[in-house]
Amino acid sequence: MKTKILNALEAKRGEYLSGEELAESLGVSRAAVWKAVESLRKEGHKISASTNKGYMLETVSDILTEKGISSHLKPGSHVSRVICLGEIDSTNSYAKKLALSGGIHGTLIAANHQTAGRGRRGHTFESPAGTGLYMSLILKPDADISRFQMITIADAVAVCLAVEDLYPKARGKLGIKWVNDVFMNGRKICGILTEAVTGFESGEIESVITGIGINVSTKKFSPEASGIAGTIFTEGGLAFGRDELCARVADYVMDFAEDLGSPAVIQAYRERSLLTGHDVTFMRGDERMSGHVEGIDDTGGLIVRDPSGNIEALRSGEVFMIRTEETGS
Ligand code: BTN
């Protein structure tokens, strides 16, 4: 019934539909319509109500702009500059070049479309126009280089918290597959690629680029990606715009970067860890290993117990959950 009401409102997004009309077409009482609308609102759908006119699904602006993103940043945000691009090969590549030519800590680059979005291990990240959020941040955190891996952990938590804030319906449905893939309802909705930028002269890591790609309403994926990729909004309208999501994610990442590896962030990560309690396989050199995931340690490592009972913490690499079939990203 809620879905039917949402679909009816979606078909006339931006226009009012009377409660009576809705009730009649669905064969329910007006009170039942009101109750369902209230419940949809609690899930995050922006529905206006007017005594005379009825209910209307608001038009959420989903145009990504510098102004829109900036207007959603919190007061005192650590995001120092916002650059929004219509189309770019990759926001990470753009951010890298910018970092090398003086781009400052907290610079946010967002794009509506990436023509050559990059994923980990040389994979591409499908980045169609208008339906996803592709963003990168330049970070020059005042922290030991060894803590830079915590940025990826921070990103994954930032994405979960931002989506949960803006879309209460997603609460309890988001999970993180170590180390940095965010899943919703069993499908990967977000990938994260963090890269170090080394100064030409110093040869040292001068900044870190952290890139986040989120499938907000992307419904079509290539055959290679369609087995695992998913999207936040699979049906109905958007409950939030990409500019708001972008600002919220960036604010969380920048706040977490102030105190990399804070216990609160690790705890938030642990609570959403999808691999904990599962059997997994992973590669050590050329050897395929198996083990049981005990949890996440204080530095974001994956604690695995091997069949002989030895415990080790994995720091990087790909881990596959053992189910009836193996899944990975
Ligand atoms: C992965 O899942 O393998 C990581 C995907 C990372 C994609 C994001 S989109 C924004 C930024 N720009 C890129 O080219 N890649 C990252």
mmCIF file of C-alpha atoms and ligand atoms in Angstrom:
data_model
loop_
_atom_site.group_PDB
_atom_site.id
_atom_site.type_symbol
_atom_site.label_atom_id
_atom_site.label_comp_id
_atom_site.label_asym_id
_atom_site.label_seq_id
_atom_site.Cartn_x
_atom_site.Cartn_y
_atom_site.Cartn_z
ATOM 1 C CA MET A 1 0.000 0.000 0.000
ATOM 2 C CA LYS A 2 2.842 2.421 0.869
ATOM 3 C CA THR A 3 4.557 1.529 -2.402
ATOM 4 C CA LYS A 4 1.318 2.113 -4.319
ATOM 5 C CA ILE A 5 0.907 5.550 -2.743
ATOM 6 C CA LEU A 6 4.542 6.378 -3.439
ATOM 7 C CA ASN A 7 4.158 5.301 -7.059
ATOM 8 C CA ALA A 8 0.981 7.367 -7.470
ATOM 9 C CA LEU A 9 2.722 10.432 -6.012
ATOM 10 C CA GLU A 10 5.832 9.772 -8.092
ATOM 11 C CA ALA A 11 3.739 9.656 -11.287
ATOM 12 C CA LYS A 12 2.631 13.220 -10.494
ATOM 13 C CA ARG A 13 5.769 14.458 -8.728
ATOM 14 C CA GLY A 14 5.479 18.161 -7.995
ATOM 15 C CA GLU A 15 1.664 18.094 -8.212
ATOM 16 C CA TYR A 16 -0.914 17.605 -5.479
ATOM 17 C CA LEU A 17 -3.063 14.484 -5.364
ATOM 18 C CA SER A 18 -6.100 14.655 -3.105
ATOM 19 C CA GLY A 19 -6.288 12.259 -0.171
ATOM 20 C CA GLU A 20 -9.771 11.304 -1.284
ATOM 21 C CA GLU A 21 -8.636 10.435 -4.793
ATOM 22 C CA LEU A 22 -5.772 8.335 -3.432
ATOM 23 C CA ALA A 23 -8.053 6.566 -0.949
ATOM 24 C CA GLU A 24 -10.645 5.773 -3.615
ATOM 25 C CA SER A 25 -8.179 4.511 -6.185
ATOM 26 C CA LEU A 26 -6.588 2.191 -3.621
ATOM 27 C CA GLY A 27 -9.842 1.148 -1.939
ATOM 28 C CA VAL A 28 -8.729 2.290 1.528
ATOM 29 C CA SER A 29 -9.796 4.990 3.978
ATOM 30 C CA ARG A 30 -8.348 8.519 3.958
ATOM 31 C CA ALA A 31 -6.985 7.839 7.433
ATOM 32 C CA ALA A 32 -5.087 4.854 6.028
ATOM 33 C CA VAL A 33 -3.645 7.075 3.282
ATOM 34 C CA TRP A 34 -2.569 9.634 5.891
ATOM 35 C CA LYS A 35 -0.931 6.904 7.991
ATOM 36 C CA ALA A 36 0.954 5.544 4.977
ATOM 37 C CA VAL A 37 2.096 9.056 4.006
ATOM 38 C CA GLU A 38 3.370 9.627 7.556
ATOM 39 C CA SER A 39 5.289 6.395 7.376
ATOM 40 C CA LEU A 40 6.771 7.322 3.971
ATOM 41 C CA ARG A 41 7.861 10.657 5.436
ATOM 42 C CA LYS A 42 9.595 8.868 8.289
ATOM 43 C CA GLU A 43 11.457 6.857 5.675
ATOM 44 C CA GLY A 44 12.764 10.138 4.280
ATOM 45 C CA HIS A 45 10.412 10.837 1.361
ATOM 46 C CA LYS A 46 9.713 14.533 1.068
ATOM 47 C CA ILE A 47 5.918 14.703 0.870
ATOM 48 C CA SER A 48 4.044 17.967 1.465
ATOM 49 C CA ALA A 49 0.489 17.951 2.765
ATOM 50 C CA SER A 50 -2.103 20.690 2.298
ATOM 51 C CA THR A 51 -5.577 20.561 3.857
ATOM 52 C CA ASN A 52 -7.303 21.549 0.632
ATOM 53 C CA LYS A 53 -5.029 20.064 -1.977
ATOM 54 C CA GLY A 54 -3.833 16.734 -0.588
ATOM 55 C CA TYR A 55 -0.327 15.293 -0.871
ATOM 56 C CA MET A 56 2.597 16.083 -3.139
ATOM 57 C CA LEU A 57 5.982 14.422 -3.599
ATOM 58 C CA GLU A 58 8.399 17.312 -3.618
ATOM 59 C CA THR A 59 10.709 17.863 -6.524
ATOM 60 C CA VAL A 60 14.150 17.177 -5.108
ATOM 61 C CA SER A 61 16.660 19.151 -7.094
ATOM 62 C CA ASP A 62 19.172 16.657 -8.326
ATOM 63 C CA ILE A 63 21.454 18.959 -10.216
ATOM 64 C CA LEU A 64 24.967 18.864 -8.859
ATOM 65 C CA THR A 65 26.322 22.407 -8.513
ATOM 66 C CA GLU A 66 29.030 24.154 -6.518
ATOM 67 C CA LYS A 67 26.394 26.403 -5.007
ATOM 68 C CA GLY A 68 24.136 23.498 -4.095
ATOM 69 C CA ILE A 69 26.964 21.516 -2.499
ATOM 70 C CA SER A 70 28.304 24.562 -0.640
ATOM 71 C CA SER A 71 24.858 25.461 0.666
ATOM 72 C CA HIS A 72 24.600 22.036 2.317
ATOM 73 C CA LEU A 73 27.992 22.112 4.041
ATOM 74 C CA LYS A 74 27.722 22.478 7.787
ATOM 75 C CA PRO A 75 28.696 25.723 9.508
ATOM 76 C CA GLY A 76 32.417 25.618 10.235
ATOM 77 C CA SER A 77 32.940 22.889 7.627
ATOM 78 C CA HIS A 78 36.532 21.731 7.065
ATOM 79 C CA VAL A 79 35.851 21.584 3.317
ATOM 80 C CA SER A 80 37.991 24.478 2.094
ATOM 81 C CA ARG A 81 36.979 24.706 -1.566
ATOM 82 C CA VAL A 82 34.304 23.136 -3.778
ATOM 83 C CA ILE A 83 34.861 22.408 -7.471
ATOM 84 C CA CYS A 84 31.952 20.889 -9.377
ATOM 85 C CA LEU A 85 32.487 19.571 -12.895
ATOM 86 C CA GLY A 86 29.929 18.513 -15.469
ATOM 87 C CA GLU A 87 32.184 15.897 -17.016
ATOM 88 C CA ILE A 88 35.716 14.755 -16.300
ATOM 89 C CA ASP A 89 37.775 11.637 -16.920
ATOM 90 C CA SER A 90 38.210 10.961 -13.206
ATOM 91 C CA THR A 91 37.818 13.219 -10.176
ATOM 92 C CA ASN A 92 40.766 11.402 -8.553
ATOM 93 C CA SER A 93 43.017 12.174 -11.543
ATOM 94 C CA TYR A 94 41.852 15.791 -11.522
ATOM 95 C CA ALA A 95 42.451 16.045 -7.763
ATOM 96 C CA LYS A 96 45.934 14.532 -8.114
ATOM 97 C CA LYS A 97 46.960 17.173 -10.669
ATOM 98 C CA LEU A 98 45.481 19.887 -8.498
ATOM 99 C CA ALA A 99 47.259 18.603 -5.394
ATOM 100 C CA LEU A 100 50.565 18.744 -7.262
ATOM 101 C CA SER A 101 49.937 22.346 -8.278
ATOM 102 C CA GLY A 102 49.064 23.654 -4.840
ATOM 103 C CA GLY A 103 45.547 22.293 -4.199
ATOM 104 C CA ILE A 104 44.900 22.653 -0.491
ATOM 105 C CA HIS A 105 43.677 20.327 2.255
ATOM 106 C CA GLY A 106 39.910 19.994 2.141
ATOM 107 C CA THR A 107 39.455 20.697 -1.584
ATOM 108 C CA LEU A 108 36.411 18.819 -2.815
ATOM 109 C CA ILE A 109 35.994 17.891 -6.469
ATOM 110 C CA ALA A 110 32.621 16.509 -7.538
ATOM 111 C CA ALA A 111 31.456 15.497 -10.989
ATOM 112 C CA ASN A 112 28.161 14.700 -12.612
ATOM 113 C CA HIS A 113 29.817 12.244 -14.998
ATOM 114 C CA GLN A 114 33.174 10.473 -15.258
ATOM 115 C CA THR A 115 34.315 9.225 -18.639
ATOM 116 C CA ALA A 116 37.153 7.143 -17.172
ATOM 117 C CA GLY A 117 36.231 6.541 -13.528
ATOM 118 C CA ARG A 118 38.907 4.453 -11.871
ATOM 119 C CA GLY A 119 38.460 1.634 -9.379
ATOM 120 C CA ARG A 120 40.955 -0.385 -7.365
ATOM 121 C CA ARG A 121 43.407 -2.806 -8.965
ATOM 122 C CA GLY A 122 43.064 -1.117 -12.359
ATOM 123 C CA HIS A 123 39.323 -1.684 -12.647
ATOM 124 C CA THR A 124 37.049 0.953 -14.117
ATOM 125 C CA PHE A 125 34.273 2.474 -12.075
ATOM 126 C CA GLU A 126 31.097 2.931 -14.078
ATOM 127 C CA SER A 127 30.121 6.569 -13.701
ATOM 128 C CA PRO A 128 27.091 7.462 -15.834
ATOM 129 C CA ALA A 129 25.826 11.047 -15.942
ATOM 130 C CA GLY A 130 23.182 12.300 -13.570
ATOM 131 C CA THR A 131 22.581 9.210 -11.468
ATOM 132 C CA GLY A 132 25.718 8.800 -9.390
ATOM 133 C CA LEU A 133 27.904 10.874 -7.148
ATOM 134 C CA TYR A 134 31.601 10.933 -8.022
ATOM 135 C CA MET A 135 33.736 12.922 -5.623
ATOM 136 C CA SER A 136 37.318 13.266 -4.465
ATOM 137 C CA LEU A 137 38.910 15.116 -1.574
ATOM 138 C CA ILE A 138 42.463 16.381 -1.289
ATOM 139 C CA LEU A 139 43.758 15.623 2.183
ATOM 140 C CA LYS A 140 46.968 16.747 3.783
ATOM 141 C CA PRO A 141 46.264 15.423 7.237
ATOM 142 C CA ASP A 142 48.571 16.239 10.051
ATOM 143 C CA ALA A 143 49.083 12.566 10.853
ATOM 144 C CA ASP A 144 51.636 9.846 10.484
ATOM 145 C CA ILE A 145 51.627 8.340 6.980
ATOM 146 C CA SER A 146 50.854 4.925 8.487
ATOM 147 C CA ARG A 147 47.496 6.302 9.540
ATOM 148 C CA PHE A 148 46.548 7.232 5.964
ATOM 149 C CA GLN A 149 44.927 3.825 5.541
ATOM 150 C CA MET A 150 42.433 5.002 8.111
ATOM 151 C CA ILE A 151 41.103 7.474 5.546
ATOM 152 C CA THR A 152 39.515 4.634 3.643
ATOM 153 C CA ILE A 153 37.884 3.394 6.837
ATOM 154 C CA ALA A 154 36.686 6.943 7.540
ATOM 155 C CA ASP A 155 35.238 7.237 4.019
ATOM 156 C CA ALA A 156 33.208 4.053 4.316
ATOM 157 C CA VAL A 157 31.756 5.153 7.646
ATOM 158 C CA ALA A 158 31.123 8.667 6.261
ATOM 159 C CA VAL A 159 29.099 7.262 3.362
ATOM 160 C CA CYS A 160 27.012 5.045 5.670
ATOM 161 C CA LEU A 161 26.301 7.847 8.140
ATOM 162 C CA ALA A 162 25.462 10.366 5.412
ATOM 163 C CA VAL A 163 23.028 8.017 3.684
ATOM 164 C CA GLU A 164 21.463 7.001 7.007
ATOM 165 C CA ASP A 165 21.037 10.681 8.011
ATOM 166 C CA LEU A 166 19.360 11.676 4.765
ATOM 167 C CA TYR A 167 17.413 8.489 4.167
ATOM 168 C CA PRO A 168 16.213 6.864 7.398
ATOM 169 C CA LYS A 169 14.794 3.965 5.376
ATOM 170 C CA ALA A 170 18.370 2.876 4.699
ATOM 171 C CA ARG A 171 19.174 2.444 8.395
ATOM 172 C CA GLY A 172 20.129 -1.117 9.199
ATOM 173 C CA LYS A 173 20.466 -1.917 5.498
ATOM 174 C CA LEU A 174 23.944 -0.545 4.910
ATOM 175 C CA GLY A 175 27.048 -2.575 5.527
ATOM 176 C CA ILE A 176 30.768 -2.328 4.814
ATOM 177 C CA LYS A 177 32.654 -5.151 3.179
ATOM 178 C CA TRP A 178 36.248 -4.809 4.360
ATOM 179 C CA VAL A 179 37.964 -2.831 3.473
ATOM 180 C CA ASN A 180 36.045 -0.195 1.657
ATOM 181 C CA ASP A 181 32.998 -1.299 -0.273
ATOM 182 C CA VAL A 182 29.642 -0.092 0.984
ATOM 183 C CA PHE A 183 26.706 -2.387 0.399
ATOM 184 C CA MET A 184 22.982 -1.808 0.680
ATOM 185 C CA ASN A 185 20.559 -4.737 0.660
ATOM 186 C CA GLY A 186 23.372 -7.041 -0.425
ATOM 187 C CA ARG A 187 24.517 -4.934 -3.394
ATOM 188 C CA LYS A 188 27.552 -2.700 -3.728
ATOM 189 C CA ILE A 189 26.410 0.913 -3.889
ATOM 190 C CA CYS A 190 29.755 2.604 -3.263
ATOM 191 C CA GLY A 191 33.412 2.128 -4.025
ATOM 192 C CA ILE A 192 36.366 4.022 -2.564
ATOM 193 C CA LEU A 193 39.793 4.619 -4.070
ATOM 194 C CA THR A 194 42.452 6.301 -1.922
ATOM 195 C CA GLU A 195 45.746 7.281 -3.547
ATOM 196 C CA ALA A 196 48.914 8.907 -2.282
ATOM 197 C CA VAL A 197 50.441 11.835 -4.145
ATOM 198 C CA THR A 198 54.208 11.972 -4.003
ATOM 199 C CA GLY A 199 55.990 15.274 -4.528
ATOM 200 C CA PHE A 200 58.288 15.344 -7.599
ATOM 201 C CA GLU A 201 61.217 16.817 -5.722
ATOM 202 C CA SER A 202 60.743 15.530 -2.195
ATOM 203 C CA GLY A 203 59.785 11.996 -3.272
ATOM 204 C CA GLU A 204 57.599 11.963 -0.181
ATOM 205 C CA ILE A 205 53.863 11.571 0.198
ATOM 206 C CA GLU A 206 52.593 15.133 0.236
ATOM 207 C CA SER A 207 48.892 14.540 0.043
ATOM 208 C CA VAL A 208 46.279 11.859 -0.232
ATOM 209 C CA ILE A 209 43.430 11.799 -2.696
ATOM 210 C CA THR A 210 40.405 9.919 -1.546
ATOM 211 C CA GLY A 211 37.734 9.231 -4.138
ATOM 212 C CA ILE A 212 34.224 8.035 -3.484
ATOM 213 C CA GLY A 213 31.737 6.811 -6.077
ATOM 214 C CA ILE A 214 28.126 6.250 -5.044
ATOM 215 C CA ASN A 215 25.367 4.784 -7.203
ATOM 216 C CA VAL A 216 22.489 6.992 -6.135
ATOM 217 C CA SER A 217 19.868 6.079 -8.707
ATOM 218 C CA THR A 218 21.899 4.287 -11.397
ATOM 219 C CA LYS A 219 19.824 1.364 -12.561
ATOM 220 C CA LYS A 220 21.728 0.042 -15.551
ATOM 221 C CA PHE A 221 25.152 -1.507 -15.139
ATOM 222 C CA SER A 222 27.415 -3.335 -17.549
ATOM 223 C CA PRO A 223 27.156 -7.140 -17.567
ATOM 224 C CA GLU A 224 30.453 -7.293 -15.594
ATOM 225 C CA ALA A 225 29.168 -5.025 -12.825
ATOM 226 C CA SER A 226 25.534 -6.065 -12.739
ATOM 227 C CA GLY A 227 26.216 -9.175 -10.654
ATOM 228 C CA ILE A 228 27.243 -7.070 -7.670
ATOM 229 C CA ALA A 229 26.393 -3.399 -8.252
ATOM 230 C CA GLY A 230 23.307 -1.842 -6.769
ATOM 231 C CA THR A 231 21.859 1.575 -6.195
ATOM 232 C CA ILE A 232 20.362 3.481 -3.270
ATOM 233 C CA PHE A 233 17.064 4.315 -4.944
ATOM 234 C CA THR A 234 15.787 1.313 -6.797
ATOM 235 C CA GLU A 235 12.221 2.571 -7.120
ATOM 236 C CA GLY A 236 10.187 5.689 -6.403
ATOM 237 C CA GLY A 237 11.705 9.139 -6.242
ATOM 238 C CA LEU A 238 14.877 10.383 -4.660
ATOM 239 C CA ALA A 239 14.621 11.269 -0.980
ATOM 240 C CA PHE A 240 17.609 13.613 -1.271
ATOM 241 C CA GLY A 241 19.668 15.322 -3.936
ATOM 242 C CA ARG A 242 23.260 14.461 -4.814
ATOM 243 C CA ASP A 243 24.491 17.895 -3.768
ATOM 244 C CA GLU A 244 23.213 17.304 -0.229
ATOM 245 C CA LEU A 245 24.714 13.808 -0.130
ATOM 246 C CA CYS A 246 28.022 15.137 -1.442
ATOM 247 C CA ALA A 247 28.203 17.844 1.225
ATOM 248 C CA ARG A 248 27.230 15.446 4.010
ATOM 249 C CA VAL A 249 29.795 12.804 3.003
ATOM 250 C CA ALA A 250 32.520 15.444 2.604
ATOM 251 C CA ASP A 251 31.755 16.958 6.005
ATOM 252 C CA TYR A 252 31.981 13.569 7.706
ATOM 253 C CA VAL A 253 35.246 12.680 5.929
ATOM 254 C CA MET A 254 36.819 16.027 6.803
ATOM 255 C CA ASP A 255 35.728 15.748 10.427
ATOM 256 C CA PHE A 256 37.100 12.212 10.673
ATOM 257 C CA ALA A 257 40.368 13.336 9.041
ATOM 258 C CA GLU A 258 40.899 15.653 12.009
ATOM 259 C CA ASP A 259 41.302 12.612 14.234
ATOM 260 C CA LEU A 260 42.163 9.651 11.998
ATOM 261 C CA GLY A 261 41.419 6.271 13.508
ATOM 262 C CA SER A 262 39.296 7.616 16.328
ATOM 263 C CA PRO A 263 37.638 4.859 18.400
ATOM 264 C CA ALA A 264 34.183 6.209 17.526
ATOM 265 C CA VAL A 265 34.804 5.818 13.787
ATOM 266 C CA ILE A 266 36.270 2.335 14.220
ATOM 267 C CA GLN A 267 33.269 1.380 16.327
ATOM 268 C CA ALA A 268 30.861 2.694 13.656
ATOM 269 C CA TYR A 269 32.808 0.626 11.107
ATOM 270 C CA ARG A 270 32.683 -2.515 13.279
ATOM 271 C CA GLU A 271 28.926 -2.194 13.692
ATOM 272 C CA ARG A 272 28.518 -2.263 9.920
ATOM 273 C CA SER A 273 31.166 -4.856 9.102
ATOM 274 C CA LEU A 274 29.620 -7.436 6.773
ATOM 275 C CA LEU A 275 32.446 -9.977 6.985
ATOM 276 C CA THR A 276 32.509 -10.333 10.774
ATOM 277 C CA GLY A 277 31.415 -13.837 11.784
ATOM 278 C CA HIS A 278 31.849 -15.220 8.268
ATOM 279 C CA ASP A 279 34.319 -17.615 6.713
ATOM 280 C CA VAL A 280 36.487 -16.016 4.063
ATOM 281 C CA THR A 281 39.256 -16.740 1.615
ATOM 282 C CA PHE A 282 42.105 -14.414 0.737
ATOM 283 C CA MET A 283 45.440 -14.528 -1.057
ATOM 284 C CA ARG A 284 48.796 -14.498 0.683
ATOM 285 C CA GLY A 285 51.294 -14.191 -2.116
ATOM 286 C CA ASP A 286 50.324 -16.991 -4.501
ATOM 287 C CA GLU A 287 48.652 -19.039 -1.805
ATOM 288 C CA ARG A 288 44.912 -19.024 -1.200
ATOM 289 C CA MET A 289 44.177 -18.956 2.512
ATOM 290 C CA SER A 290 40.963 -19.398 4.401
ATOM 291 C CA GLY A 291 39.794 -18.314 7.822
ATOM 292 C CA HIS A 292 37.009 -17.064 10.014
ATOM 293 C CA VAL A 293 36.582 -13.320 10.539
ATOM 294 C CA GLU A 294 36.625 -12.440 14.228
ATOM 295 C CA GLY A 295 36.234 -8.696 13.784
ATOM 296 C CA ILE A 296 38.000 -5.419 13.091
ATOM 297 C CA ASP A 297 40.997 -4.330 15.159
ATOM 298 C CA ASP A 298 41.668 -0.824 16.453
ATOM 299 C CA THR A 299 43.574 0.150 13.327
ATOM 300 C CA GLY A 300 40.956 -1.123 10.901
ATOM 301 C CA GLY A 301 42.671 -4.476 10.234
ATOM 302 C CA LEU A 302 40.522 -7.546 9.552
ATOM 303 C CA ILE A 303 41.054 -10.099 12.331
ATOM 304 C CA VAL A 304 41.051 -13.593 10.832
ATOM 305 C CA ARG A 305 41.404 -16.942 12.626
ATOM 306 C CA ASP A 306 42.855 -19.670 10.411
ATOM 307 C CA PRO A 307 41.737 -23.327 10.633
ATOM 308 C CA SER A 308 44.618 -24.080 13.060
ATOM 309 C CA GLY A 309 43.452 -21.359 15.401
ATOM 310 C CA ASN A 310 46.158 -18.792 14.573
ATOM 311 C CA ILE A 311 44.971 -15.209 14.561
ATOM 312 C CA GLU A 312 46.248 -12.556 12.199
ATOM 313 C CA ALA A 313 45.115 -9.082 11.192
ATOM 314 C CA LEU A 314 44.933 -8.401 7.464
ATOM 315 C CA ARG A 315 45.925 -4.878 6.460
ATOM 316 C CA SER A 316 45.152 -4.926 2.738
ATOM 317 C CA GLY A 317 44.074 -7.148 -0.094
ATOM 318 C CA GLU A 318 40.850 -8.615 -1.313
ATOM 319 C CA VAL A 319 38.808 -10.953 0.850
ATOM 320 C CA PHE A 320 36.006 -13.150 -0.391
ATOM 321 C CA MET A 321 33.150 -14.319 1.768
ATOM 322 C CA ILE A 322 32.503 -18.043 1.548
ATOM 323 C CA ARG A 323 28.830 -18.658 0.885
ATOM 324 C CA THR A 324 27.167 -21.022 -1.508
ATOM 325 C CA GLU A 325 29.097 -18.996 -4.038
ATOM 326 C CA GLU A 326 31.933 -16.534 -3.498
ATOM 327 C CA THR A 327 31.333 -12.831 -3.798
ATOM 328 C CA GLY A 328 33.794 -10.048 -4.073
ATOM 329 C CA SER A 329 34.049 -6.682 -5.713
HETATM 330 C C1 BTN B 1 36.335 0.537 -6.420
HETATM 331 O O1 BTN B 1 35.217 0.145 -6.105
HETATM 332 O O2 BTN B 1 37.164 -0.223 -6.938
HETATM 333 C C2 BTN B 1 36.691 1.964 -6.166
HETATM 334 C C3 BTN B 1 35.865 2.917 -6.986
HETATM 335 C C4 BTN B 1 36.179 4.368 -6.715
HETATM 336 C C5 BTN B 1 35.393 5.282 -7.614
HETATM 337 C C6 BTN B 1 35.564 6.735 -7.288
HETATM 338 S S1 BTN B 1 34.431 7.744 -8.166
HETATM 339 C C7 BTN B 1 35.280 9.170 -7.686
HETATM 340 C C8 BTN B 1 36.757 8.856 -7.763
HETATM 341 N N1 BTN B 1 37.262 9.046 -9.091
HETATM 342 C C9 BTN B 1 37.673 7.914 -9.659
HETATM 343 O O3 BTN B 1 38.156 7.812 -10.792
HETATM 344 N N2 BTN B 1 37.491 6.897 -8.801
HETATM 345 C C10 BTN B 1 36.935 7.337 -7.552
#
